[in-house]
mmCIF file of C-alpha atoms in Angstrom:
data_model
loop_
_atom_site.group_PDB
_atom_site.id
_atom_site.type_symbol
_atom_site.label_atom_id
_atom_site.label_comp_id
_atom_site.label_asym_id
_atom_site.label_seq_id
_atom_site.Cartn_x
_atom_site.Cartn_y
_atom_site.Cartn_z
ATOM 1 C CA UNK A 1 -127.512 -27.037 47.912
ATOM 2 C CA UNK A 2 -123.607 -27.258 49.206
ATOM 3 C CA UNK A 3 -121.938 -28.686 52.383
ATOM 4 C CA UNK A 4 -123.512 -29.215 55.122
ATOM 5 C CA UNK A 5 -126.702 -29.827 53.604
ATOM 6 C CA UNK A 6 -124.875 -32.133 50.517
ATOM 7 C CA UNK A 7 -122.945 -34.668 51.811
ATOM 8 C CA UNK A 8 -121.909 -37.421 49.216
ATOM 9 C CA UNK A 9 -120.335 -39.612 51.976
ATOM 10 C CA UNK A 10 -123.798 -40.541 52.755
ATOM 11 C CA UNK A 11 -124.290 -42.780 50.099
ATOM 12 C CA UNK A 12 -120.305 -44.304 50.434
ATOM 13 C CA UNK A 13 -120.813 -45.631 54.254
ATOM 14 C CA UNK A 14 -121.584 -49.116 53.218
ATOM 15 C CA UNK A 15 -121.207 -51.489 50.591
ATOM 16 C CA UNK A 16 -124.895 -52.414 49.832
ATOM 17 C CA UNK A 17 -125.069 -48.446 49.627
ATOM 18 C CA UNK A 18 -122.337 -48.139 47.329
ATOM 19 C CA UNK A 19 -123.708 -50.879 44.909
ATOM 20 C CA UNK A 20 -127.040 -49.160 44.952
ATOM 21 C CA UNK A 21 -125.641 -46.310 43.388
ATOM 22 C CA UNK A 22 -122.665 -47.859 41.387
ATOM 23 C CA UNK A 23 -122.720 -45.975 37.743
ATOM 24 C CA UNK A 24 -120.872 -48.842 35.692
ATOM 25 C CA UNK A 25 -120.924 -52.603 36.745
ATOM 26 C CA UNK A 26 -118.443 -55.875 35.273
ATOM 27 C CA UNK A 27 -120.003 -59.049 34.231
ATOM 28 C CA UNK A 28 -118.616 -62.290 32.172
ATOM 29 C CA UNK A 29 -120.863 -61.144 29.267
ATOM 30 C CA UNK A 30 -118.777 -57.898 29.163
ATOM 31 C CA UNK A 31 -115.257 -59.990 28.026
ATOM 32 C CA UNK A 32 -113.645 -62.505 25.601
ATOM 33 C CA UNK A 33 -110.224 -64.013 26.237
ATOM 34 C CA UNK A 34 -107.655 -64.298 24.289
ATOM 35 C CA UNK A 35 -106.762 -68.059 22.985
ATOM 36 C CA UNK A 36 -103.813 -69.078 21.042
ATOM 37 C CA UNK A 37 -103.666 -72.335 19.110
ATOM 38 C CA UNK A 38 -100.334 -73.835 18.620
ATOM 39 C CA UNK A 39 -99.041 -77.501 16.650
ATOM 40 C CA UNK A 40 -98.711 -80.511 18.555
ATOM 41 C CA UNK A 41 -100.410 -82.960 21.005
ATOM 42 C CA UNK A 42 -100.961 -82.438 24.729
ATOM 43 C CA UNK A 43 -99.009 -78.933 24.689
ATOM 44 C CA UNK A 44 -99.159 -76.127 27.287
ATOM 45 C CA UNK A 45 -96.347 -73.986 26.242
ATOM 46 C CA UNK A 46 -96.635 -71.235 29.082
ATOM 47 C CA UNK A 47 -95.158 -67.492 27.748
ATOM 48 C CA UNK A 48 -92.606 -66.517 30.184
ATOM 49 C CA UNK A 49 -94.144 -62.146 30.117
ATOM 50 C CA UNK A 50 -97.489 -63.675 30.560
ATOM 51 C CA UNK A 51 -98.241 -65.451 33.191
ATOM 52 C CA UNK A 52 -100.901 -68.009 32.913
ATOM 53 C CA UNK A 53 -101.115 -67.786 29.457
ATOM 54 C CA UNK A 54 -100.084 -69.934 27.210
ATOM 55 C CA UNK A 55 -99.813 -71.560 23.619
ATOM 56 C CA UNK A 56 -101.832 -74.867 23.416
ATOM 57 C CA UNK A 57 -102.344 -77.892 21.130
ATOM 58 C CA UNK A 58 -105.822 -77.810 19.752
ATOM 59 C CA UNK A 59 -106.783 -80.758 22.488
ATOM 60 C CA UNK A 60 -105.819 -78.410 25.043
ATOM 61 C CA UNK A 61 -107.516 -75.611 23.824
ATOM 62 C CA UNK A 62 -110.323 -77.165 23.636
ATOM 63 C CA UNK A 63 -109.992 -78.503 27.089
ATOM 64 C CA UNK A 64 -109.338 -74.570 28.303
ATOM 65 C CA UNK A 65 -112.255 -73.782 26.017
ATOM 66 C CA UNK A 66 -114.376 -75.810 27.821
ATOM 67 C CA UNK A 67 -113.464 -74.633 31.229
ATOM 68 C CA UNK A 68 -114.156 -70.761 30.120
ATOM 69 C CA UNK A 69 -117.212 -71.886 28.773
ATOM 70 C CA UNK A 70 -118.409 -73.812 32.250
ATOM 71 C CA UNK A 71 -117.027 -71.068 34.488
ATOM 72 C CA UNK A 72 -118.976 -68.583 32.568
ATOM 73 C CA UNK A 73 -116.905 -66.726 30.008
ATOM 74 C CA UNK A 74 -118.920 -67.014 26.833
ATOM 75 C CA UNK A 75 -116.590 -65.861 24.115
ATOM 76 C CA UNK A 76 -113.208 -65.797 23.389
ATOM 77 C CA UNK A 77 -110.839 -64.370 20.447
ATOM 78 C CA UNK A 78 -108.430 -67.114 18.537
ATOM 79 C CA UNK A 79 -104.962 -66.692 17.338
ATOM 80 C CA UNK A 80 -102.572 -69.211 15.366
ATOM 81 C CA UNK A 81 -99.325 -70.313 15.730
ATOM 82 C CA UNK A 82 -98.351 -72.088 12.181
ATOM 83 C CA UNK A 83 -96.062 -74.934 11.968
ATOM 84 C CA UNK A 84 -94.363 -73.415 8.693
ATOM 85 C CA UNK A 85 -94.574 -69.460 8.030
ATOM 86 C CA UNK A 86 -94.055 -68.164 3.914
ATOM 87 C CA UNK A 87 -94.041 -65.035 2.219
ATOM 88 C CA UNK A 88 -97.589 -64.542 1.829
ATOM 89 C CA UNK A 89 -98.935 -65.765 5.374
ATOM 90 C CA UNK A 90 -100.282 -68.498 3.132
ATOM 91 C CA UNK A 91 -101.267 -70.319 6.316
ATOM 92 C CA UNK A 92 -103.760 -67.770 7.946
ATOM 93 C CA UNK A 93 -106.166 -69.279 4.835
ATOM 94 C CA UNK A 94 -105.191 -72.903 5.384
ATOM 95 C CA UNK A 95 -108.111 -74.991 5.376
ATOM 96 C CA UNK A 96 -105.957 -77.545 7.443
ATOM 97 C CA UNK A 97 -104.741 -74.278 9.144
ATOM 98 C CA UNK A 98 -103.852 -74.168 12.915
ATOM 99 C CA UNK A 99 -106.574 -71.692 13.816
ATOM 100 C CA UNK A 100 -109.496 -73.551 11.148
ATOM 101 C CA UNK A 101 -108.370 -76.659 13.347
ATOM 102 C CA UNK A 102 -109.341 -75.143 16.405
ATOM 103 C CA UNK A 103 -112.291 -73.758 15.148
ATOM 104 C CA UNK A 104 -113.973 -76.879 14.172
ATOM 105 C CA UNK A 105 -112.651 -79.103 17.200
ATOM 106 C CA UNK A 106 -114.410 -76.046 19.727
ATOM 107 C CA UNK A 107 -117.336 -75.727 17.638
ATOM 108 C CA UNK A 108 -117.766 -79.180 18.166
ATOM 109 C CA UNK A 109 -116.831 -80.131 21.921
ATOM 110 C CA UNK A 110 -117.929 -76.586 22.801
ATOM 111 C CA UNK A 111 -120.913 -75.624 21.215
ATOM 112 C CA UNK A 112 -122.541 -72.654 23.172
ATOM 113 C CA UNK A 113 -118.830 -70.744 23.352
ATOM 114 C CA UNK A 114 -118.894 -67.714 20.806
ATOM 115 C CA UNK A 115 -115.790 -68.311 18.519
ATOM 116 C CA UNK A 116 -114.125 -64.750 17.350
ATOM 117 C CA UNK A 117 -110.992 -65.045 14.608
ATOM 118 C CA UNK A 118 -107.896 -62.399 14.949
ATOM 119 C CA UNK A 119 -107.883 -61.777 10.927
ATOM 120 C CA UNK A 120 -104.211 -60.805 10.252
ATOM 121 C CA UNK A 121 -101.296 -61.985 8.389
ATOM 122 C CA UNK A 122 -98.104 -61.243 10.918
ATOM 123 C CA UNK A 123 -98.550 -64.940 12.913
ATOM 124 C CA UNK A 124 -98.008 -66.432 8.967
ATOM 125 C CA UNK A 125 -96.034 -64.596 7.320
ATOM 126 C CA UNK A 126 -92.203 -65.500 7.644
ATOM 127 C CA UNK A 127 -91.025 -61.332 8.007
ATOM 128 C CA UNK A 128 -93.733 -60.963 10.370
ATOM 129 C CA UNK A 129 -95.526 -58.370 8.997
ATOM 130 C CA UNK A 130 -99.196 -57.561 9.084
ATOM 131 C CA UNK A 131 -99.200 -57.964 4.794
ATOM 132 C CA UNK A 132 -97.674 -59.041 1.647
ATOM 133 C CA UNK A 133 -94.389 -57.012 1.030
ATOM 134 C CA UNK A 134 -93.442 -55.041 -1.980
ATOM 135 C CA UNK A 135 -89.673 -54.217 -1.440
ATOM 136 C CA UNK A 136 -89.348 -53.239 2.325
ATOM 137 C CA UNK A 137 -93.231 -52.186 2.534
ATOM 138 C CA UNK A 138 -96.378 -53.412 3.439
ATOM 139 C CA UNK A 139 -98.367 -53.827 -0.206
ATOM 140 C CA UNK A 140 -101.895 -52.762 1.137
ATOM 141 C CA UNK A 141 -104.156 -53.782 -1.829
ATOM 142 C CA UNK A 142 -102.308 -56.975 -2.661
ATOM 143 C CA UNK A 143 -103.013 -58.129 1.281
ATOM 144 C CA UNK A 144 -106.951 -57.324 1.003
ATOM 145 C CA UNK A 145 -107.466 -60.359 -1.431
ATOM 146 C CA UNK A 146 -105.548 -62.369 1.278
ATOM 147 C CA UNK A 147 -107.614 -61.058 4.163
ATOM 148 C CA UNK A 148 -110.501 -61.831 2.472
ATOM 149 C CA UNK A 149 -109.703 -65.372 1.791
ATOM 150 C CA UNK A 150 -108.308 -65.910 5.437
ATOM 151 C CA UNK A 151 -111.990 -64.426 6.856
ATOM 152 C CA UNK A 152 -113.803 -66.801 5.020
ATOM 153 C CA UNK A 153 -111.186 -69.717 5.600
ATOM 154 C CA UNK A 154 -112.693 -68.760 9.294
ATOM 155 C CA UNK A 155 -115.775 -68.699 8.727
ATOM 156 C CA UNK A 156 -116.158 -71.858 6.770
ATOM 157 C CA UNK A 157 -114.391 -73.779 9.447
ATOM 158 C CA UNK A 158 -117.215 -72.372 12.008
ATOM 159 C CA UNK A 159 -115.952 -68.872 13.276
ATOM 160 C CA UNK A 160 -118.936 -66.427 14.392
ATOM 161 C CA UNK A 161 -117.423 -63.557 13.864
ATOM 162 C CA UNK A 162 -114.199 -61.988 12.464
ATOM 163 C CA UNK A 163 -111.928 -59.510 13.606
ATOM 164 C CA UNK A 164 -109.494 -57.777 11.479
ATOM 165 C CA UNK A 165 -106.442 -56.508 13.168
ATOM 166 C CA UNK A 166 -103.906 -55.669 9.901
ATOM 167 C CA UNK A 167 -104.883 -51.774 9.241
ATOM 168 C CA UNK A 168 -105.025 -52.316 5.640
ATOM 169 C CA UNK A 169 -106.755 -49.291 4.240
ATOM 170 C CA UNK A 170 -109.726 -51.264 2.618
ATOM 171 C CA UNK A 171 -109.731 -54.627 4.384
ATOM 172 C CA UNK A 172 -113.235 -54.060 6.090
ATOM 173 C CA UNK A 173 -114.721 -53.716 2.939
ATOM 174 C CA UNK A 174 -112.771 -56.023 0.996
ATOM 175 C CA UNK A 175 -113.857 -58.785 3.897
ATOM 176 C CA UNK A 176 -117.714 -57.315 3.805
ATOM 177 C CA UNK A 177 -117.920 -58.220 -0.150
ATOM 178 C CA UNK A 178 -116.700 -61.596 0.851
ATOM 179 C CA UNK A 179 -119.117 -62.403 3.616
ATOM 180 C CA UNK A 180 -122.287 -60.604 3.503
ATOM 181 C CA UNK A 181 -123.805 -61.784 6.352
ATOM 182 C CA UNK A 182 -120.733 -62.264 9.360
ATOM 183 C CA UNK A 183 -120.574 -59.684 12.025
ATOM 184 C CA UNK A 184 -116.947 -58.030 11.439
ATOM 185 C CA UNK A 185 -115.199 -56.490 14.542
ATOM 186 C CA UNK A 186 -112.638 -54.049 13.415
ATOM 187 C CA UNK A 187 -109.719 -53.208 14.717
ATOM 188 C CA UNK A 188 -110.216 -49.916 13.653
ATOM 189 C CA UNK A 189 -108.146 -47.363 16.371
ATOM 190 C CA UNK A 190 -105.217 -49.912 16.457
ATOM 191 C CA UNK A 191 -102.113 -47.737 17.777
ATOM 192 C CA UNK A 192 -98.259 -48.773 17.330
ATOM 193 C CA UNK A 193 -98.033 -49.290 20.666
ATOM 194 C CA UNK A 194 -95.100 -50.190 23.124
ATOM 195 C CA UNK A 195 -97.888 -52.064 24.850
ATOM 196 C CA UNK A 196 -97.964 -55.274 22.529
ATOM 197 C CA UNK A 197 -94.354 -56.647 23.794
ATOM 198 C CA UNK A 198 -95.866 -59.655 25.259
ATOM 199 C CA UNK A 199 -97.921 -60.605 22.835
ATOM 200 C CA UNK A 200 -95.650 -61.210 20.152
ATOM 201 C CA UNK A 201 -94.046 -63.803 21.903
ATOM 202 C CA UNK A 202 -96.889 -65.793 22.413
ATOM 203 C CA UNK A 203 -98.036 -65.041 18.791
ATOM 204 C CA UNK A 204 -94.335 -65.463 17.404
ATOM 205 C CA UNK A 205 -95.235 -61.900 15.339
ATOM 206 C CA UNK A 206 -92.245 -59.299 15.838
ATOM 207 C CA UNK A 207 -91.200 -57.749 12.391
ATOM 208 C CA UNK A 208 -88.190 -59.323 11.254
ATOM 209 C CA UNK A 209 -87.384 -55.720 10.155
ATOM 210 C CA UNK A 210 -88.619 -52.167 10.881
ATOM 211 C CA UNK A 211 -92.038 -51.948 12.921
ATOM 212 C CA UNK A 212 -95.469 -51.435 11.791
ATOM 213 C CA UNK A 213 -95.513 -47.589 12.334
ATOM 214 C CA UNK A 214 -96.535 -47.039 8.604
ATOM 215 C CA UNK A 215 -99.570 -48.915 9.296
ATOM 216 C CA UNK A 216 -101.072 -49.031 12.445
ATOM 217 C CA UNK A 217 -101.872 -45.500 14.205
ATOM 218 C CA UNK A 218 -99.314 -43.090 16.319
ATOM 219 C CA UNK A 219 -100.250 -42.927 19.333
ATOM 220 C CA UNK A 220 -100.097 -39.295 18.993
ATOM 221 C CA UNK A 221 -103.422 -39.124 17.287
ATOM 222 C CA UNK A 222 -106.838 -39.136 18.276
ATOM 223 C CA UNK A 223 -109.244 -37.413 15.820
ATOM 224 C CA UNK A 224 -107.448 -39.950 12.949
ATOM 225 C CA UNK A 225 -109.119 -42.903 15.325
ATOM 226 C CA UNK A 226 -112.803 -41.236 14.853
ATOM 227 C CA UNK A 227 -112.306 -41.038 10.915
ATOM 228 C CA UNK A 228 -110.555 -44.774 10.835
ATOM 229 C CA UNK A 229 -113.955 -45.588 12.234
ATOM 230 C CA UNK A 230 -115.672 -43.668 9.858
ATOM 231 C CA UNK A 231 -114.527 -45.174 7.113
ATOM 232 C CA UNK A 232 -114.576 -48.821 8.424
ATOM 233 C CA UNK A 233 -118.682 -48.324 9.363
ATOM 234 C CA UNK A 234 -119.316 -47.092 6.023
ATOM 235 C CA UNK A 235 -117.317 -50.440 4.474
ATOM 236 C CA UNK A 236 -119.568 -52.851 6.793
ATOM 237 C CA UNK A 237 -118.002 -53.125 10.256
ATOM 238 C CA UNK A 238 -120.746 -53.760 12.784
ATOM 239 C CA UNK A 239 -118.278 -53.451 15.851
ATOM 240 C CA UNK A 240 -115.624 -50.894 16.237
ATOM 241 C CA UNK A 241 -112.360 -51.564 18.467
ATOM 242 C CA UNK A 242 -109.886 -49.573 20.044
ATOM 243 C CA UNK A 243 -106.373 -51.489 21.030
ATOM 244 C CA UNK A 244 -104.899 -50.596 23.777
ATOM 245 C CA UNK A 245 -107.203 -49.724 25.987
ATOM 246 C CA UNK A 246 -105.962 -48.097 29.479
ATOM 247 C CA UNK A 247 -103.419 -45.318 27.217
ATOM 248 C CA UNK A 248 -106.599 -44.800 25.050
ATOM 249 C CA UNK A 249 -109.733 -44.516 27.124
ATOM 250 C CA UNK A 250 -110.134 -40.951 25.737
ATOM 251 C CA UNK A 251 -110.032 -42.541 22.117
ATOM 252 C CA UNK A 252 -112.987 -45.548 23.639
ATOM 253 C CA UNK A 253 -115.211 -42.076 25.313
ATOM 254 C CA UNK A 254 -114.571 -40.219 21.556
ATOM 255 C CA UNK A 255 -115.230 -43.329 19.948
ATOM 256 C CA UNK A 256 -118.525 -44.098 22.167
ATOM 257 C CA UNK A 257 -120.056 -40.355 21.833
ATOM 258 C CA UNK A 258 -119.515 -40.171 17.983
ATOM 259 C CA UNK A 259 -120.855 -43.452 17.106
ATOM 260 C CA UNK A 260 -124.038 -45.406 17.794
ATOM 261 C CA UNK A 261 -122.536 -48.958 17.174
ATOM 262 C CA UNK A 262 -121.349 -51.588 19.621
ATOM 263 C CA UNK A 263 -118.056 -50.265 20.573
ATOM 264 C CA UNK A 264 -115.220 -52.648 22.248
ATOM 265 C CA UNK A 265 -111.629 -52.259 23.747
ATOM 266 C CA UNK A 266 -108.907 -54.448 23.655
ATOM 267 C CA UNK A 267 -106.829 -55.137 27.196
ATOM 268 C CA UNK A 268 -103.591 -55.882 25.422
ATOM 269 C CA UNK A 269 -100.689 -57.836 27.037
ATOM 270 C CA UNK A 270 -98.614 -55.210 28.282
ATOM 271 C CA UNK A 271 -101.588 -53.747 30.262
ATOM 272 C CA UNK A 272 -101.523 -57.212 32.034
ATOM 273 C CA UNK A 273 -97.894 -58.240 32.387
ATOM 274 C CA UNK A 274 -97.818 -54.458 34.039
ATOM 275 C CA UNK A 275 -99.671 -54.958 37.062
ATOM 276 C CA UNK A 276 -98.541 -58.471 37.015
ATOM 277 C CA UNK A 277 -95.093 -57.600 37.567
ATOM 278 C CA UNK A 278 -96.019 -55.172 40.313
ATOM 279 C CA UNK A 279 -98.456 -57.495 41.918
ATOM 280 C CA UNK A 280 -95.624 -60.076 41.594
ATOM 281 C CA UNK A 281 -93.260 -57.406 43.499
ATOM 282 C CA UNK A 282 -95.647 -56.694 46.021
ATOM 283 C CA UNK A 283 -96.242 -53.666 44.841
ATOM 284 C CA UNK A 284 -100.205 -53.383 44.610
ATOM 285 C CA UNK A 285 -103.022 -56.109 45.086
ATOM 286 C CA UNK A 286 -103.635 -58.109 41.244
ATOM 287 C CA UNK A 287 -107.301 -58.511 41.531
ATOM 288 C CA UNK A 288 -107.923 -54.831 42.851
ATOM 289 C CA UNK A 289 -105.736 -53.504 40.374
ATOM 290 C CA UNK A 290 -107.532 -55.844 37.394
ATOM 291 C CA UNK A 291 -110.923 -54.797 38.218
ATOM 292 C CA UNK A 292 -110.120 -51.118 38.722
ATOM 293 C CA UNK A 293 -108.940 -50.661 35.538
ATOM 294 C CA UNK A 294 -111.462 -53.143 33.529
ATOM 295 C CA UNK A 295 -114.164 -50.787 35.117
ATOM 296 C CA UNK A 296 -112.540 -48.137 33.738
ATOM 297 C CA UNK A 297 -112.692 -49.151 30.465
ATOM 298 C CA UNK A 298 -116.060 -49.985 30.382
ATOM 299 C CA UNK A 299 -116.869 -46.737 31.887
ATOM 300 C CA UNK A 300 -114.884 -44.701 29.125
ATOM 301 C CA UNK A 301 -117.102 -46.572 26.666
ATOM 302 C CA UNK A 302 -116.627 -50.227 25.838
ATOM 303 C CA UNK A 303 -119.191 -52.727 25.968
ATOM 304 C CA UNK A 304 -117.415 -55.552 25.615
ATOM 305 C CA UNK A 305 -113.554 -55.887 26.780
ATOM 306 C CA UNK A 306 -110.984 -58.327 25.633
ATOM 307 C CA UNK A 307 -108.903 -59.429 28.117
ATOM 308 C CA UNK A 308 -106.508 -61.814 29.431
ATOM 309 C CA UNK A 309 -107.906 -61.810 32.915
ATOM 310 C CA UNK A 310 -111.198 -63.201 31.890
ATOM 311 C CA UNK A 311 -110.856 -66.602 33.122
ATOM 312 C CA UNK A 312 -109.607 -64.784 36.481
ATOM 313 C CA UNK A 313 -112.735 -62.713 36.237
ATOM 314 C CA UNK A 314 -115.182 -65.677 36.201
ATOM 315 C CA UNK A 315 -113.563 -66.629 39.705
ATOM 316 C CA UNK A 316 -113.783 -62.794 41.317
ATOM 317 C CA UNK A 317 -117.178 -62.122 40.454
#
């Protein structure tokens, strides 16, 4: 039947109506936030394009660990800031490391929080690229030895799952051989996106020269995604991710209808410092804005969401 018989309106008039009917739903098991371990004592070293993020000392991140954890965020993703950087990234594998540091002092004072590792070189490496160099270019199958070593560096110190975000041809299975039995989330649509500006400086990662184009996907592309995930299911990856997520939620629906596997996005920093800014300006409401487009990731595809408005999240809901 059509109008007047079918009136959708009916079901919009109220908002115990509208949650009756409401196709896709948020919840703190849906996210992770983003954490990022830095030297030191008693540091909070805020990151001027993000606000209310920040680098901290191990104490402190465990101290913001602990909050997550009792507000009800129940995972979040870890990423290093070395005191010295070398060639290799020789730091990512550290046993001392910054980010094995972090992972024992959380796994400790925070036992119940779900502790995921960022597996890449570019925080360690003094050129900050995602790999060892040969000449000017990323050497993919000298950096899957590397990756390997840095997973299980991770692991040992008490991660519960890894997540490699380099786009070495290889490095899911080269991490796989290492760790039979870890859950791997790959990175595996990672685009060379304008979105990451943020980000690198709180991970102190920009190239020192060129960009990571010959690496990480053009943005142009979406079939290539579905066959990067192809290839990284068949190597051992039990979780597939797609970063960014709001330019790509036609890669997260593609990536959702081809694949039966756990399928996550990643809300990268740009996507937040955007409708900071224009919250900031007055230009639309922050939590509105935040929710509107979380829900729309999750209903492109992703389960689970990484994002740097989970701790705001555990307040809203």
């Amino acid at each position: 039947m059509s109008f007047p018989e079918t009136r959708l309106r009916r079901l919009r008039r109220t908002d115990a109506l509208r949650a009756l009917v409401r196709e896709t739903s948020l919840s703190l098991d849906d996210v992770a936030m983003p954490l990022f371990a830095c030297p030191g004592e008693g540091v909070v070293r805020p990151v001027p394009g993000l606000r209310r993020i920040a680098q901290r000392s191990v104490d402190e991140l465990v101290r913001e660990g602990a909050g997550l954890y009792g507000s009800g965020v129940r995972a979040v993703l870890l990423f290093g800031i070395p005191e010295e950087k070398d060639a290799e990234g020789s730091g990512a594998w550290d046993d001392d490391g910054i980010v094995q540091r972090a992972l024992r002092a959380l796994r400790a004072e925070v036992p119940g929080l779900t502790l995921l590792t960022d597996v890449c070189l570019c925080e360690y490496t003094d050129h900050g690229h995602c790999g060892v160099l040969d000449g000017d270019t990323v050497a993919n199958d000298e950096t899957l030895e590397l990756l390997a070593r840095t997973a299980v560096s991770h692991v040992e110190a008490g991660a519960d799952a890894v997540c490699p975000s380099d786009m070495m041809d290889g490095r899911v299975g080269a991490i796989r051989a290492a760790l039979p039995d870890t859950p791997i989330v790959s990175y595996a649509a990672k685009y060379a996106s304008a979105f990451y500006g943020p980000f690198r400086e709180v991970a102190e990662s920009a190239p020192s020269f060129g960009d990571r184009r010959g690496y990480q996907m053009d943005p142009a592309n979406g079939r290539e995604a579905l066959r990067e995930c192809a290839l990284d299911l068949a190597e051992g990856a039990d979780v597939l991710m797609v970063k960014p997520a709001l330019p790509y939620l036609d890669v997260i629906r593609a990536v959702r209808e081809r694949f039966d596997c756990p399928v996550w996005a990643y809300q990268v920093s740009g996507e937040y410092a955007m409708v900071r800014a224009a919250a900031d300006a007055g230009h639309l409401e922050e939590q509105r804005a935040a929710l509107e487009s979380l829900v729309a990731i999750k209903r492109a595809g992703a389960g689970t969401i990484v994002t740097y408005w989970a701790k705001d999240l555990a307040a809203w809901l």
